[in-house]
mmCIF file of C-alpha atoms and ligand atoms in Angstrom:
data_model
loop_
_atom_site.group_PDB
_atom_site.id
_atom_site.type_symbol
_atom_site.label_atom_id
_atom_site.label_comp_id
_atom_site.label_asym_id
_atom_site.label_seq_id
_atom_site.Cartn_x
_atom_site.Cartn_y
_atom_site.Cartn_z
ATOM 1 C CA MET T 15 -162.678 0.141 62.508
ATOM 2 C CA GLN T 16 -161.605 -3.489 62.315
ATOM 3 C CA VAL T 17 -163.917 -4.065 65.287
ATOM 4 C CA LEU T 18 -166.980 -3.435 63.158
ATOM 5 C CA VAL T 19 -166.296 -6.207 60.664
ATOM 6 C CA PRO T 20 -166.445 -9.260 62.976
ATOM 7 C CA ILE T 21 -169.577 -7.809 64.580
ATOM 8 C CA GLN T 22 -171.337 -7.635 61.232
ATOM 9 C CA GLU T 23 -169.737 -10.643 59.478
ATOM 10 C CA HIS T 24 -172.284 -13.441 59.019
ATOM 11 C CA LEU T 25 -169.775 -16.129 59.983
ATOM 12 C CA GLU T 26 -168.874 -14.290 63.181
ATOM 13 C CA PHE T 27 -171.247 -12.166 65.346
ATOM 14 C CA ASP T 28 -173.785 -11.715 62.539
ATOM 15 C CA THR T 29 -175.318 -8.627 64.136
ATOM 16 C CA ASP T 30 -174.721 -4.875 64.041
ATOM 17 C CA ILE T 31 -172.921 -2.389 66.246
ATOM 18 C CA LEU T 32 -176.147 -0.636 67.278
ATOM 19 C CA ASP T 33 -177.536 -3.869 68.649
ATOM 20 C CA VAL T 34 -174.270 -4.578 70.466
ATOM 21 C CA ALA T 35 -174.236 -1.061 71.913
ATOM 22 C CA LYS T 36 -177.780 -1.516 73.191
ATOM 23 C CA LYS T 37 -176.871 -4.775 74.938
ATOM 24 C CA VAL T 38 -173.597 -3.540 76.401
ATOM 25 C CA SER T 39 -175.202 -0.333 77.659
ATOM 26 C CA GLN T 40 -177.583 -2.389 79.793
ATOM 27 C CA VAL T 41 -174.632 -3.550 81.905
ATOM 28 C CA SER T 42 -174.189 -0.844 84.529
ATOM 29 C CA HIS T 43 -170.524 -1.691 85.117
ATOM 30 C CA TYR T 44 -169.799 -0.944 81.441
ATOM 31 C CA GLN T 45 -171.796 2.272 81.610
ATOM 32 C CA ASP T 46 -169.742 3.404 84.599
ATOM 33 C CA MET T 47 -166.475 2.577 82.856
ATOM 34 C CA ALA T 48 -167.545 4.314 79.640
ATOM 35 C CA ILE T 49 -168.310 7.512 81.537
ATOM 36 C CA LYS T 50 -165.051 7.273 83.448
ATOM 37 C CA ALA T 51 -162.859 6.642 80.408
ATOM 38 C CA TYR T 52 -164.646 8.587 77.684
ATOM 39 C CA GLY T 53 -167.087 10.909 79.445
ATOM 40 C CA ARG T 54 -170.087 9.493 77.588
ATOM 41 C CA GLU T 55 -172.452 6.539 77.738
ATOM 42 C CA VAL T 56 -171.768 3.286 75.914
ATOM 43 C CA ASP T 57 -172.263 3.775 72.185
ATOM 44 C CA PRO T 58 -170.534 2.583 68.995
ATOM 45 C CA TRP T 59 -167.856 5.273 69.410
ATOM 46 C CA VAL T 60 -166.985 4.057 72.925
ATOM 47 C CA ILE T 61 -167.049 0.380 71.960
ATOM 48 C CA THR T 62 -164.738 0.768 68.963
ATOM 49 C CA ARG T 63 -162.268 2.934 70.932
ATOM 50 C CA ALA T 64 -162.325 0.695 74.011
ATOM 51 C CA ILE T 65 -161.706 -2.496 72.045
ATOM 52 C CA ALA T 66 -158.961 -0.822 70.005
ATOM 53 C CA ALA T 67 -157.269 0.431 73.184
ATOM 54 C CA PHE T 68 -157.453 -3.075 74.652
ATOM 55 C CA GLU T 69 -156.071 -4.697 71.503
ATOM 56 C CA ARG T 70 -153.082 -2.350 71.549
ATOM 57 C CA THR T 71 -152.108 -3.826 74.920
ATOM 58 C CA LEU T 72 -151.963 -7.360 73.465
ATOM 59 C CA VAL T 73 -148.252 -7.336 72.714
ATOM 60 C CA SER T 74 -146.542 -10.709 72.766
ATOM 61 C CA GLY T 75 -142.749 -10.500 72.633
ATOM 62 C CA ASN T 76 -141.297 -12.812 75.258
ATOM 63 C CA SER T 77 -141.297 -16.257 73.647
ATOM 64 C CA SER T 78 -138.194 -18.493 73.788
ATOM 65 C CA PHE T 79 -137.429 -17.249 70.294
ATOM 66 C CA ASP T 80 -137.557 -13.598 71.488
ATOM 67 C CA GLN T 81 -135.414 -14.348 74.522
ATOM 68 C CA TRP T 82 -132.859 -15.951 72.244
ATOM 69 C CA LEU T 83 -132.946 -13.352 69.479
ATOM 70 C CA TYR T 84 -133.580 -10.060 71.273
ATOM 71 C CA GLN T 85 -132.442 -10.720 74.848
ATOM 72 C CA GLY T 86 -129.260 -12.628 74.036
ATOM 73 C CA ASP T 87 -130.281 -15.712 76.012
ATOM 74 C CA LEU T 88 -128.306 -18.302 74.098
ATOM 75 C CA VAL T 89 -129.940 -21.293 75.775
ATOM 76 C CA ALA T 90 -133.550 -20.095 75.491
ATOM 77 C CA MET T 91 -133.986 -22.098 72.273
ATOM 78 C CA SER T 92 -133.331 -25.856 72.267
ATOM 79 C CA PRO T 93 -130.884 -27.223 69.658
ATOM 80 C CA SER T 94 -133.868 -28.825 67.925
ATOM 81 C CA ALA T 95 -135.826 -25.534 67.790
ATOM 82 C CA LEU T 96 -132.735 -23.812 66.374
ATOM 83 C CA ARG T 97 -132.431 -26.466 63.657
ATOM 84 C CA GLY T 98 -136.141 -25.946 62.978
ATOM 85 C CA MET T 99 -135.600 -22.189 62.686
ATOM 86 C CA ASN T 100 -132.883 -22.764 60.090
ATOM 87 C CA LEU T 101 -135.216 -25.022 58.133
ATOM 88 C CA PHE T 102 -138.008 -22.447 58.381
ATOM 89 C CA GLN T 103 -135.713 -19.753 56.970
ATOM 90 C CA SER T 104 -134.097 -21.989 54.341
ATOM 91 C CA ASP T 105 -134.572 -21.643 50.588
ATOM 92 C CA ARG T 106 -135.476 -25.305 50.585
ATOM 93 C CA LEU T 107 -138.706 -24.723 52.555
ATOM 94 C CA GLY T 108 -139.233 -21.035 51.784
ATOM 95 C CA CYS T 109 -141.570 -20.425 54.737
ATOM 96 C CA THR T 110 -140.159 -16.915 55.268
ATOM 97 C CA SER T 111 -141.099 -15.835 51.768
ATOM 98 C CA CYS T 112 -144.558 -15.354 53.318
ATOM 99 C CA HIS T 113 -144.159 -15.750 57.107
ATOM 100 C CA SER T 114 -141.540 -13.031 57.614
ATOM 101 C CA GLY T 115 -140.756 -10.182 59.982
ATOM 102 C CA PHE T 116 -141.570 -9.643 63.665
ATOM 103 C CA LEU T 117 -145.063 -11.105 63.314
ATOM 104 C CA PHE T 118 -144.087 -13.867 60.864
ATOM 105 C CA THR T 119 -146.333 -12.497 58.145
ATOM 106 C CA ASN T 120 -145.545 -10.311 55.158
ATOM 107 C CA GLN T 121 -149.077 -8.901 55.642
ATOM 108 C CA SER T 122 -149.948 -10.212 52.208
ATOM 109 C CA TYR T 123 -152.369 -12.797 50.811
ATOM 110 C CA ALA T 124 -151.811 -16.134 49.148
ATOM 111 C CA ASN T 125 -153.373 -19.355 47.981
ATOM 112 C CA THR T 126 -151.688 -22.335 49.612
ATOM 113 C CA GLY T 127 -153.280 -25.080 47.502
ATOM 114 C CA LEU T 128 -155.489 -26.464 50.248
ATOM 115 C CA TYR T 129 -158.170 -27.560 47.766
ATOM 116 C CA LEU T 130 -158.859 -27.552 44.046
ATOM 117 C CA ASP T 131 -162.302 -26.222 44.797
ATOM 118 C CA TYR T 132 -162.740 -23.959 47.843
ATOM 119 C CA SER T 133 -166.166 -23.361 49.376
ATOM 120 C CA ASP T 134 -164.873 -20.038 50.776
ATOM 121 C CA PRO T 135 -164.100 -17.509 48.000
ATOM 122 C CA GLY T 136 -161.464 -15.759 50.169
ATOM 123 C CA LYS T 137 -160.311 -12.306 49.093
ATOM 124 C CA TYR T 138 -162.446 -12.621 45.941
ATOM 125 C CA ARG T 139 -165.471 -11.827 48.094
ATOM 126 C CA LEU T 140 -164.080 -8.306 48.562
ATOM 127 C CA THR T 141 -162.477 -7.575 45.209
ATOM 128 C CA GLY T 142 -164.436 -9.706 42.733
ATOM 129 C CA LYS T 143 -161.172 -10.469 40.922
ATOM 130 C CA GLU T 144 -160.617 -14.061 39.741
ATOM 131 C CA SER T 145 -156.955 -13.800 40.783
ATOM 132 C CA ASP T 146 -158.139 -13.294 44.390
ATOM 133 C CA ARG T 147 -160.311 -16.413 44.467
ATOM 134 C CA ALA T 148 -159.340 -18.727 47.358
ATOM 135 C CA VAL T 149 -156.609 -16.304 48.357
ATOM 136 C CA PHE T 150 -156.287 -15.774 52.126
ATOM 137 C CA LYS T 151 -154.358 -13.545 54.464
ATOM 138 C CA VAL T 152 -150.929 -14.844 55.460
ATOM 139 C CA PRO T 153 -151.435 -15.345 59.207
ATOM 140 C CA GLY T 154 -148.826 -14.352 61.753
ATOM 141 C CA LEU T 155 -147.307 -17.282 63.643
ATOM 142 C CA ARG T 156 -146.695 -15.905 67.131
ATOM 143 C CA ASN T 157 -148.309 -18.247 69.700
ATOM 144 C CA VAL T 158 -149.382 -20.451 66.791
ATOM 145 C CA ALA T 159 -148.881 -23.650 68.831
ATOM 146 C CA VAL T 160 -151.812 -22.684 71.074
ATOM 147 C CA THR T 161 -154.239 -21.499 68.378
ATOM 148 C CA SER T 162 -155.378 -24.693 66.672
ATOM 149 C CA PRO T 163 -157.297 -25.514 64.547
ATOM 150 C CA TYR T 164 -155.460 -24.040 61.570
ATOM 151 C CA MET T 165 -156.121 -22.405 58.189
ATOM 152 C CA HIS T 166 -159.130 -20.207 57.308
ATOM 153 C CA ASP T 167 -161.534 -23.109 57.790
ATOM 154 C CA GLY T 168 -159.864 -24.817 60.746
ATOM 155 C CA SER T 169 -159.271 -27.922 58.657
ATOM 156 C CA PHE T 170 -155.992 -28.949 60.355
ATOM 157 C CA LYS T 171 -156.004 -29.882 63.991
ATOM 158 C CA ASP T 172 -152.285 -29.618 64.720
ATOM 159 C CA LEU T 173 -149.024 -28.192 63.386
ATOM 160 C CA ARG T 174 -147.891 -31.563 62.047
ATOM 161 C CA GLN T 175 -150.937 -31.664 59.769
ATOM 162 C CA VAL T 176 -150.169 -28.150 58.504
ATOM 163 C CA ILE T 177 -146.594 -29.096 57.651
ATOM 164 C CA MET T 178 -147.740 -32.382 56.071
ATOM 165 C CA HIS T 179 -149.961 -30.257 53.830
ATOM 166 C CA TYR T 180 -147.048 -28.071 52.687
ATOM 167 C CA GLN T 181 -145.000 -31.223 52.112
ATOM 168 C CA ASN T 182 -147.445 -33.609 50.416
ATOM 169 C CA GLY T 183 -150.875 -32.043 50.129
ATOM 170 C CA ILE T 184 -150.588 -29.003 47.892
ATOM 171 C CA GLN T 185 -153.275 -28.954 45.208
ATOM 172 C CA GLU T 186 -152.770 -27.342 41.818
ATOM 173 C CA HIS T 187 -155.251 -24.510 42.323
ATOM 174 C CA PRO T 188 -154.981 -21.928 39.508
ATOM 175 C CA ASN T 189 -154.095 -19.228 42.065
ATOM 176 C CA LYS T 190 -151.569 -21.369 43.960
ATOM 177 C CA SER T 191 -148.684 -19.151 45.047
ATOM 178 C CA PRO T 192 -145.429 -19.606 43.107
ATOM 179 C CA LEU T 193 -143.636 -19.039 46.439
ATOM 180 C CA LEU T 194 -144.605 -22.518 47.721
ATOM 181 C CA ARG T 195 -141.726 -25.008 47.534
ATOM 182 C CA LYS T 196 -141.660 -28.762 47.003
ATOM 183 C CA PHE T 197 -139.736 -30.422 49.836
ATOM 184 C CA GLN T 198 -139.446 -33.623 51.851
ATOM 185 C CA LEU T 199 -138.575 -33.597 55.549
ATOM 186 C CA THR T 200 -137.114 -36.466 57.538
ATOM 187 C CA ASP T 201 -138.967 -37.355 60.761
ATOM 188 C CA GLY T 202 -136.250 -35.548 62.705
ATOM 189 C CA GLU T 203 -136.589 -32.413 60.588
ATOM 190 C CA MET T 204 -140.360 -32.484 61.010
ATOM 191 C CA ASN T 205 -139.942 -32.541 64.800
ATOM 192 C CA ASP T 206 -137.353 -29.748 64.621
ATOM 193 C CA LEU T 207 -139.704 -27.540 62.604
ATOM 194 C CA ILE T 208 -142.548 -28.152 65.071
ATOM 195 C CA ASP T 209 -140.184 -27.366 67.978
ATOM 196 C CA PHE T 210 -139.353 -24.074 66.285
ATOM 197 C CA LEU T 211 -143.021 -23.151 65.865
ATOM 198 C CA GLU T 212 -143.556 -24.043 69.532
ATOM 199 C CA SER T 213 -140.681 -21.732 70.516
ATOM 200 C CA LEU T 214 -142.876 -18.841 69.328
ATOM 201 C CA THR T 215 -145.192 -19.372 72.307
ATOM 202 C CA ASP T 216 -144.994 -16.571 74.880
ATOM 203 C CA GLU T 217 -146.004 -18.267 78.150
ATOM 204 C CA GLU T 218 -146.024 -14.975 80.065
ATOM 205 C CA PHE T 219 -148.467 -13.482 77.560
ATOM 206 C CA LEU T 220 -150.755 -16.510 77.839
ATOM 207 C CA VAL T 221 -151.209 -16.151 81.600
ATOM 208 C CA ASN T 222 -151.174 -12.326 81.814
ATOM 209 C CA PRO T 223 -154.103 -11.578 84.169
ATOM 210 C CA ASN T 224 -154.897 -8.353 82.264
ATOM 211 C CA PHE T 225 -156.098 -10.453 79.351
ATOM 212 C CA HIS T 226 -158.382 -12.748 81.362
ATOM 213 C CA PRO T 227 -161.632 -11.759 83.018
HETATM 214 C C1 HEC I 324 -147.084 -18.523 49.638
HETATM 215 C C2 HEC I 324 -147.025 -18.022 50.978
HETATM 216 C C3 HEC I 324 -146.792 -19.034 52.093
HETATM 217 C C4 HEC I 324 -145.701 -19.867 52.249
HETATM 218 C C5 HEC I 324 -144.478 -20.020 51.374
HETATM 219 C C6 HEC I 324 -145.952 -20.576 53.512
HETATM 220 N N1 HEC I 324 -147.126 -20.188 54.050
HETATM 221 FE FE1 HEC I 324 -147.925 -20.837 55.780
HETATM 222 N N2 HEC I 324 -149.654 -19.872 55.370
HETATM 223 C C7 HEC I 324 -149.870 -19.052 54.273
HETATM 224 C C8 HEC I 324 -151.268 -18.690 54.216
HETATM 225 C C9 HEC I 324 -151.924 -17.791 53.175
HETATM 226 C C10 HEC I 324 -151.880 -19.355 55.284
HETATM 227 C C11 HEC I 324 -153.375 -19.349 55.602
HETATM 228 C C12 HEC I 324 -154.091 -20.284 54.630
HETATM 229 C C13 HEC I 324 -155.564 -20.418 54.906
HETATM 230 O O1 HEC I 324 -156.085 -19.741 55.796
HETATM 231 O O2 HEC I 324 -156.220 -21.216 54.235
HETATM 232 C C14 HEC I 324 -150.831 -20.070 55.990
HETATM 233 C C15 HEC I 324 -151.028 -20.817 57.149
HETATM 234 C C16 HEC I 324 -150.011 -21.388 57.900
HETATM 235 C C17 HEC I 324 -150.162 -21.938 59.210
HETATM 236 C C18 HEC I 324 -151.456 -21.994 59.992
HETATM 237 C C19 HEC I 324 -151.619 -20.719 60.796
HETATM 238 C C20 HEC I 324 -152.986 -20.552 61.386
HETATM 239 O O3 HEC I 324 -153.092 -19.805 62.366
HETATM 240 O O4 HEC I 324 -153.976 -21.110 60.857
HETATM 241 C C21 HEC I 324 -148.932 -22.396 59.611
HETATM 242 C C22 HEC I 324 -148.574 -23.060 60.932
HETATM 243 C C23 HEC I 324 -148.024 -22.141 58.526
HETATM 244 N N3 HEC I 324 -148.705 -21.518 57.513
HETATM 245 C C24 HEC I 324 -146.691 -22.497 58.527
HETATM 246 C C25 HEC I 324 -145.904 -22.458 57.368
HETATM 247 C C26 HEC I 324 -144.627 -23.144 57.228
HETATM 248 C C27 HEC I 324 -143.962 -23.991 58.292
HETATM 249 C C28 HEC I 324 -144.188 -22.882 55.961
HETATM 250 C C29 HEC I 324 -142.971 -23.426 55.278
HETATM 251 C C30 HEC I 324 -142.957 -24.860 55.095
HETATM 252 C C31 HEC I 324 -145.182 -22.030 55.319
HETATM 253 N N4 HEC I 324 -146.207 -21.805 56.209
HETATM 254 C C32 HEC I 324 -145.086 -21.522 54.045
HETATM 255 C C33 HEC I 324 -148.915 -18.644 53.380
HETATM 256 C C34 HEC I 324 -147.687 -19.269 53.212
#
């Protein structure tokens, strides 16, 4: 069902599933595949199932970090990336109080003090609760080094800018998460933390021909 939201969302496709189904059904190759896989012509049912089935194949679990942690490859992570991992997990930085678990997200929502005044209302748009204003989903961080720009509005162009924000840029928004820490990194620590985030890139996943037309 998640498929339907980006299709309808004004900031994304800004259309509706019926219109999409009409367009896709005009492509004979898609019609053939729909019949083959689902025994019916392209329609919203086929599109939602087909995209969901495709998304379930997008499993990324072979980054340097994974090779080190799950495959016992002790040299898969550089010493700098390992230092960065320790910083990431430290109480001093507190990144794992939100970016935790296999996907590096606690699947929750938070305000990270990007602005005092946000133009995007965030989760408030769904719930209408003041405590959800400017609150956004905690994103997972797998392959984060190749998915710039960052934050809900793409306001940071690289990982250094994101970390600089956590270090120096946090604004006192009323909904700012109490889990954010105040910290100062040395230049070396900054590079270590970036190296760690880069170790979450799964090169094999990026070039997997199944994911490219
Ligand atoms: C209070 C919870 C919280 C803490 C603590 C936190 N983050 Fe985040 N992080 C978020 C949220 C929420 C976003 C998305 C904000 C937005 O979209 O405006 C985010 C975004 C990011 C992004 C950008 C991801 C993307 O795809 O746009 C990176 C990188 C990141 N955080 C790294 C870190 C690091 C490194 C730390 C520790 C210094 C940290 N975070 C601490 C909640 C947190």
